[in-house]
PDB file of C-alpha atoms in Angstrom:
ATOM      1  CA  MET A 536      19.885  40.793 -54.138  1.00 51.00           C
ATOM      2  CA  ALA A 537      16.772  39.499 -52.381  1.00 52.00           C
ATOM      3  CA  THR A 538      16.955  36.294 -54.411  1.00 53.00           C
ATOM      4  CA  LYS A 539      20.579  35.689 -53.413  1.00 52.00           C
ATOM      5  CA  ASN A 540      19.754  36.112 -49.679  1.00 52.00           C
ATOM      6  CA  ALA A 541      16.793  33.763 -50.005  1.00 51.00           C
ATOM      7  CA  THR A 542      19.045  31.152 -51.641  1.00 50.00           C
ATOM      8  CA  VAL A 543      21.691  31.443 -48.912  1.00 50.00           C
ATOM      9  CA  LYS A 544      19.044  31.188 -46.198  1.00 51.00           C
ATOM     10  CA  LYS A 545      17.468  28.161 -47.885  1.00 51.00           C
ATOM     11  CA  SER A 546      20.766  26.257 -48.132  1.00 49.00           C
ATOM     12  CA  THR A 547      21.608  27.046 -44.483  1.00 49.00           C
ATOM     13  CA  THR A 548      18.244  25.693 -43.375  1.00 50.00           C
ATOM     14  CA  ALA A 549      18.771  22.530 -45.403  1.00 50.00           C
ATOM     15  CA  LYS A 550      22.184  21.958 -43.752  1.00 53.00           C
ATOM     16  CA  THR A 551      20.724  22.482 -40.280  1.00 50.00           C
ATOM     17  CA  SER A 552      17.879  20.048 -40.945  1.00 52.00           C
ATOM     18  CA  THR A 553      20.334  17.412 -42.161  1.00 50.00           C
ATOM     19  CA  LYS A 554      22.477  17.834 -39.022  1.00 54.00           C
ATOM     20  CA  GLU A 555      19.431  17.595 -36.757  1.00 52.00           C
ATOM     21  CA  SER A 556      18.217  14.423 -38.425  1.00 52.00           C
ATOM     22  CA  LYS A 557      21.615  12.769 -37.963  1.00 57.00           C
ATOM     23  CA  THR A 558      21.939  13.690 -34.262  1.00 64.00           C
ATOM     24  CA  SER A 559      18.334  13.266 -33.170  1.00 75.00           C
ATOM     25  CA  SER A 560      16.278  10.358 -34.362  1.00 84.00           C
ATOM     26  CA  LYS A 561      12.892   9.064 -33.401  1.00 88.00           C
ATOM     27  CA  THR A 562      12.866   6.656 -30.485  1.00 88.00           C
ATOM     28  CA  PRO A 563      11.529   3.300 -31.592  1.00 86.00           C
ATOM     29  CA  ALA A 564       8.522   2.057 -29.613  1.00 81.00           C
ATOM     30  CA  LYS A 565       8.792  -1.149 -27.603  1.00 83.00           C
ATOM     31  CA  LYS A 566       6.561  -4.083 -28.499  1.00 81.00           C
ATOM     32  CA  ASP A 567       4.277  -3.412 -25.511  1.00 80.00           C
ATOM     33  CA  ALA A 568       4.162   0.375 -26.052  1.00 76.00           C
ATOM     34  CA  ALA A 569       0.944   2.258 -25.321  1.00 78.00           C
ATOM     35  CA  LYS A 570      -1.235   2.404 -28.410  1.00 84.00           C
ATOM     36  CA  ASP A 571      -3.846   4.852 -27.130  1.00 89.00           C
ATOM     37  CA  LEU A 572      -4.668   7.110 -24.179  1.00 94.00           C
ATOM     38  CA  SER A 573      -6.265   4.228 -22.291  1.00 94.00           C
ATOM     39  CA  ASP A 574      -2.975   2.273 -22.435  1.00 95.00           C
ATOM     40  CA  LEU A 575      -1.009   5.374 -21.418  1.00 96.00           C
ATOM     41  CA  PHE A 576      -3.395   5.906 -18.493  1.00 97.00           C
ATOM     42  CA  GLU A 577      -2.957   2.320 -17.309  1.00 97.00           C
ATOM     43  CA  ASP A 578       0.846   2.605 -17.620  1.00 96.00           C
ATOM     44  CA  GLY A 579       0.723   5.794 -15.542  1.00 97.00           C
ATOM     45  CA  LEU A 580      -1.303   4.048 -12.853  1.00 98.00           C
ATOM     46  CA  LYS A 581       1.226   1.198 -12.716  1.00 98.00           C
ATOM     47  CA  ASP A 582       4.016   3.738 -12.376  1.00 98.00           C
ATOM     48  CA  ILE A 583       2.429   5.774  -9.556  1.00 98.00           C
ATOM     49  CA  TYR A 584       1.343   2.558  -7.806  1.00 98.00           C
ATOM     50  CA  TRP A 585       4.994   1.518  -7.547  1.00 98.00           C
ATOM     51  CA  ALA A 586       5.947   5.069  -6.540  1.00 98.00           C
ATOM     52  CA  GLU A 587       3.430   5.273  -3.690  1.00 98.00           C
ATOM     53  CA  LYS A 588       4.415   1.857  -2.351  1.00 98.00           C
ATOM     54  CA  ALA A 589       8.107   2.833  -2.427  1.00 98.00           C
ATOM     55  CA  LEU A 590       7.319   6.129  -0.687  1.00 98.00           C
ATOM     56  CA  ALA A 591       5.423   4.270   2.049  1.00 98.00           C
ATOM     57  CA  LYS A 592       8.633   2.328   2.727  1.00 97.00           C
ATOM     58  CA  ALA A 593      10.842   5.458   2.688  1.00 97.00           C
ATOM     59  CA  LEU A 594       8.766   7.771   4.888  1.00 97.00           C
ATOM     60  CA  PRO A 595       9.492   5.960   8.185  1.00 97.00           C
ATOM     61  CA  LYS A 596      13.231   6.553   7.664  1.00 97.00           C
ATOM     62  CA  MET A 597      12.592  10.256   6.991  1.00 97.00           C
ATOM     63  CA  HIS A 598      10.445  10.385  10.135  1.00 97.00           C
ATOM     64  CA  LYS A 599      13.187   8.774  12.215  1.00 97.00           C
ATOM     65  CA  ASN A 600      15.792  11.256  10.919  1.00 96.00           C
ATOM     66  CA  ALA A 601      13.678  14.395  11.359  1.00 96.00           C
ATOM     67  CA  THR A 602      14.011  16.349  14.613  1.00 95.00           C
ATOM     68  CA  GLU A 603      11.533  19.233  14.167  1.00 94.00           C
ATOM     69  CA  PRO A 604       8.269  18.111  15.879  1.00 95.00           C
ATOM     70  CA  LYS A 605       6.023  19.679  13.197  1.00 95.00           C
ATOM     71  CA  LEU A 606       8.027  17.956  10.467  1.00 96.00           C
ATOM     72  CA  LYS A 607       7.822  14.587  12.257  1.00 97.00           C
ATOM     73  CA  THR A 608       4.050  15.028  12.583  1.00 97.00           C
ATOM     74  CA  ALA A 609       3.705  15.990   8.908  1.00 97.00           C
ATOM     75  CA  ILE A 610       5.704  12.946   7.788  1.00 97.00           C
ATOM     76  CA  ALA A 611       3.704  10.581  10.024  1.00 97.00           C
ATOM     77  CA  SER A 612       0.462  12.059   8.713  1.00 97.00           C
ATOM     78  CA  HIS A 613       1.592  11.768   5.099  1.00 97.00           C
ATOM     79  CA  LEU A 614       2.572   8.139   5.640  1.00 97.00           C
ATOM     80  CA  GLU A 615      -1.056   7.401   6.545  1.00 98.00           C
ATOM     81  CA  GLU A 616      -2.242   9.377   3.507  1.00 98.00           C
ATOM     82  CA  THR A 617       0.211   7.483   1.299  1.00 98.00           C
ATOM     83  CA  LYS A 618      -1.246   4.174   2.437  1.00 98.00           C
ATOM     84  CA  GLU A 619      -4.658   5.530   1.439  1.00 98.00           C
ATOM     85  CA  HIS A 620      -3.242   6.656  -1.929  1.00 98.00           C
ATOM     86  CA  VAL A 621      -2.168   3.069  -2.595  1.00 98.00           C
ATOM     87  CA  LYS A 622      -5.733   1.901  -1.870  1.00 98.00           C
ATOM     88  CA  ARG A 623      -7.171   4.542  -4.202  1.00 98.00           C
ATOM     89  CA  ILE A 624      -4.919   3.430  -7.037  1.00 98.00           C
ATOM     90  CA  GLU A 625      -6.079  -0.130  -6.391  1.00 98.00           C
ATOM     91  CA  GLY A 626      -9.619   1.280  -6.643  1.00 98.00           C
ATOM     92  CA  CYS A 627      -8.739   2.730 -10.049  1.00 98.00           C
ATOM     93  CA  PHE A 628      -7.518  -0.643 -11.276  1.00 98.00           C
ATOM     94  CA  LYS A 629     -10.702  -2.243  -9.954  1.00 98.00           C
ATOM     95  CA  ALA A 630     -12.840   0.376 -11.740  1.00 97.00           C
ATOM     96  CA  LEU A 631     -10.951  -0.413 -14.948  1.00 97.00           C
ATOM     97  CA  LYS A 632     -11.498  -4.137 -14.329  1.00 97.00           C
ATOM     98  CA  LYS A 633      -7.738  -4.655 -14.303  1.00 96.00           C
ATOM     99  CA  ARG A 634      -5.454  -6.354 -11.813  1.00 97.00           C
ATOM    100  CA  ALA A 635      -3.488  -3.845  -9.716  1.00 97.00           C
ATOM    101  CA  GLN A 636       0.055  -4.004 -11.018  1.00 97.00           C
ATOM    102  CA  ALA A 637       3.133  -1.933 -10.224  1.00 97.00           C
ATOM    103  CA  LYS A 638       5.842  -0.978 -12.704  1.00 97.00           C
ATOM    104  CA  LYS A 639       9.094   0.480 -11.390  1.00 97.00           C
ATOM    105  CA  CYS A 640       8.973   4.251 -11.416  1.00 97.00           C
ATOM    106  CA  ASP A 641      12.462   5.483 -12.272  1.00 97.00           C
ATOM    107  CA  ALA A 642      11.595   9.060 -11.304  1.00 97.00           C
ATOM    108  CA  MET A 643      10.443   8.159  -7.778  1.00 97.00           C
ATOM    109  CA  ASP A 644      13.327   5.742  -7.372  1.00 97.00           C
ATOM    110  CA  GLY A 645      15.746   8.566  -8.173  1.00 97.00           C
ATOM    111  CA  LEU A 646      13.992  11.053  -5.889  1.00 97.00           C
ATOM    112  CA  LEU A 647      14.019   8.625  -2.963  1.00 97.00           C
ATOM    113  CA  GLU A 648      17.695   7.845  -3.552  1.00 97.00           C
ATOM    114  CA  GLU A 649      18.412  11.574  -3.535  1.00 96.00           C
ATOM    115  CA  GLY A 650      16.502  11.912  -0.257  1.00 95.00           C
ATOM    116  CA  LYS A 651      18.576   9.111   1.257  1.00 96.00           C
ATOM    117  CA  SER A 652      21.778  10.846   0.113  1.00 96.00           C
ATOM    118  CA  ILE A 653      20.639  14.164   1.597  1.00 95.00           C
ATOM    119  CA  MET A 654      20.134  12.495   4.980  1.00 95.00           C
ATOM    120  CA  GLU A 655      23.577  10.880   4.782  1.00 95.00           C
ATOM    121  CA  GLU A 656      25.218  14.171   3.804  1.00 95.00           C
ATOM    122  CA  THR A 657      23.688  16.361   6.550  1.00 94.00           C
ATOM    123  CA  LYS A 658      24.113  16.478  10.295  1.00 92.00           C
ATOM    124  CA  PRO A 659      21.051  15.724  12.423  1.00 93.00           C
ATOM    125  CA  GLY A 660      19.079  18.802  13.410  1.00 94.00           C
ATOM    126  CA  ALA A 661      17.812  21.806  11.479  1.00 92.00           C
ATOM    127  CA  VAL A 662      20.175  21.248   8.536  1.00 94.00           C
ATOM    128  CA  ARG A 663      18.995  17.668   8.002  1.00 96.00           C
ATOM    129  CA  ASP A 664      15.385  18.759   8.560  1.00 95.00           C
ATOM    130  CA  ALA A 665      15.770  21.402   5.840  1.00 94.00           C
ATOM    131  CA  GLY A 666      17.226  18.723   3.551  1.00 95.00           C
ATOM    132  CA  ILE A 667      14.391  16.316   4.312  1.00 97.00           C
ATOM    133  CA  ILE A 668      11.864  19.021   3.451  1.00 96.00           C
ATOM    134  CA  ALA A 669      13.658  19.733   0.180  1.00 96.00           C
ATOM    135  CA  ALA A 670      13.668  16.033  -0.738  1.00 97.00           C
ATOM    136  CA  ALA A 671      10.041  15.587   0.319  1.00 97.00           C
ATOM    137  CA  GLN A 672       8.898  18.574  -1.724  1.00 97.00           C
ATOM    138  CA  LYS A 673      10.594  17.192  -4.828  1.00 97.00           C
ATOM    139  CA  VAL A 674       8.582  14.012  -4.282  1.00 98.00           C
ATOM    140  CA  GLU A 675       5.391  16.025  -3.762  1.00 97.00           C
ATOM    141  CA  HIS A 676       5.961  18.037  -6.942  1.00 98.00           C
ATOM    142  CA  TYR A 677       6.464  14.831  -8.910  1.00 98.00           C
ATOM    143  CA  GLU A 678       3.282  13.372  -7.438  1.00 98.00           C
ATOM    144  CA  ILE A 679       1.303  16.561  -8.086  1.00 98.00           C
ATOM    145  CA  ALA A 680       2.371  16.489 -11.738  1.00 98.00           C
ATOM    146  CA  THR A 681       1.560  12.786 -12.054  1.00 98.00           C
ATOM    147  CA  TYR A 682      -1.851  12.912 -10.380  1.00 98.00           C
ATOM    148  CA  GLY A 683      -2.777  16.023 -12.362  1.00 98.00           C
ATOM    149  CA  THR A 684      -1.913  14.290 -15.624  1.00 98.00           C
ATOM    150  CA  LEU A 685      -3.689  11.064 -14.693  1.00 98.00           C
ATOM    151  CA  ALA A 686      -6.788  13.013 -13.626  1.00 98.00           C
ATOM    152  CA  ALA A 687      -6.809  14.777 -17.007  1.00 98.00           C
ATOM    153  CA  TYR A 688      -6.599  11.389 -18.756  1.00 98.00           C
ATOM    154  CA  ALA A 689      -9.382   9.961 -16.559  1.00 98.00           C
ATOM    155  CA  LYS A 690     -11.605  12.932 -17.407  1.00 98.00           C
ATOM    156  CA  VAL A 691     -11.149  12.486 -21.167  1.00 98.00           C
ATOM    157  CA  LEU A 692     -11.595   8.719 -20.872  1.00 98.00           C
ATOM    158  CA  LYS A 693     -14.769   9.283 -18.800  1.00 98.00           C
ATOM    159  CA  GLU A 694     -13.416   7.148 -15.960  1.00 98.00           C
ATOM    160  CA  LYS A 695     -15.451   8.889 -13.245  1.00 98.00           C
ATOM    161  CA  ASP A 696     -14.439   6.622 -10.337  1.00 97.00           C
ATOM    162  CA  CYS A 697     -10.766   6.969 -11.196  1.00 98.00           C
ATOM    163  CA  LEU A 698     -11.133  10.722 -11.593  1.00 98.00           C
ATOM    164  CA  LYS A 699     -12.655  10.988  -8.110  1.00 98.00           C
ATOM    165  CA  TYR A 700      -9.816   8.950  -6.558  1.00 98.00           C
ATOM    166  CA  LEU A 701      -7.104  10.840  -8.432  1.00 98.00           C
ATOM    167  CA  LEU A 702      -8.470  14.304  -7.597  1.00 98.00           C
ATOM    168  CA  SER A 703      -8.754  13.397  -3.898  1.00 98.00           C
ATOM    169  CA  THR A 704      -5.131  12.312  -3.861  1.00 98.00           C
ATOM    170  CA  LEU A 705      -4.041  15.357  -5.872  1.00 98.00           C
ATOM    171  CA  ASP A 706      -5.595  17.646  -3.230  1.00 98.00           C
ATOM    172  CA  GLU A 707      -3.775  15.809  -0.433  1.00 98.00           C
ATOM    173  CA  GLU A 708      -0.440  16.027  -2.255  1.00 98.00           C
ATOM    174  CA  LYS A 709      -0.891  19.776  -2.736  1.00 98.00           C
ATOM    175  CA  ASN A 710      -1.819  20.211   0.935  1.00 97.00           C
ATOM    176  CA  CYS A 711       1.250  18.244   2.026  1.00 97.00           C
ATOM    177  CA  ASN A 712       3.489  20.382  -0.160  1.00 96.00           C
ATOM    178  CA  ASN A 713       1.990  23.578   1.292  1.00 96.00           C
ATOM    179  CA  LEU A 714       2.459  22.276   4.844  1.00 96.00           C
ATOM    180  CA  LEU A 715       6.116  21.466   4.164  1.00 96.00           C
ATOM    181  CA  THR A 716       6.621  25.017   2.868  1.00 95.00           C
ATOM    182  CA  LYS A 717       5.073  26.455   6.044  1.00 94.00           C
ATOM    183  CA  ILE A 718       7.262  24.274   8.264  1.00 94.00           C
ATOM    184  CA  ALA A 719      10.382  25.360   6.394  1.00 91.00           C
ATOM    185  CA  ASP A 720       9.343  29.015   6.548  1.00 86.00           C
ATOM    186  CA  THR A 721       8.651  29.023  10.310  1.00 79.00           C
ATOM    187  CA  ASN A 722      12.277  29.541  11.314  1.00 76.00           C
ATOM    188  CA  LEU A 723      13.468  26.063  10.320  1.00 82.00           C
ATOM    189  CA  ASN A 724      15.530  27.292   7.380  1.00 79.00           C
ATOM    190  CA  SER A 725      16.821  30.187   9.510  1.00 81.00           C
ATOM    191  CA  LYS A 726      17.928  27.757  12.238  1.00 82.00           C
ATOM    192  CA  ALA A 727      19.836  25.763   9.614  1.00 84.00           C
ATOM    193  CA  ILE A 728      22.002  28.825   8.835  1.00 84.00           C
ATOM    194  CA  ASN A 729      23.636  28.840  12.258  1.00 73.00           C
ATOM    195  CA  GLU A 730      23.976  25.148  13.021  1.00 64.00           C
TER     196      GLU A 730
END
């Protein structure tokens, strides 16, 4: 009896594996695909370079649409930090003896488009402010994940200058995210209920 069950289980597993191989296949690498961690690190820098530059262009619109004074101050402050983040990434490229180059970041592009939609779909005031915070925190979470990953790569690659730049920016992104949470929690979200 045990042999029969083992045979049935084995044939079921074989069928499942065949189905999986037909529906999910390996993604072929592009010609310029990263070949090692150093290439992946450089690609990540290009990606976040584009992202930070795009964010620097989007933040003034968020600032203009925000009404809560603390939120406006936080956005203005983060715009200045973002400009510094761009310079730090340029410092990373310089440390790597590479030309600073941006590559479109689809994730940031999508997050900024979502932020634009949130502003269009909310009335000015506490409701829009709550939406701006939500959109901004999604951006911050993406940046936190990216800078954390790039810092880990820099550490393994022994790129000390890059690691210093990336960790400084990572700390600022975390602080910005925490500030946005505090602003939302200090009655802003409650005000949005009754508007």
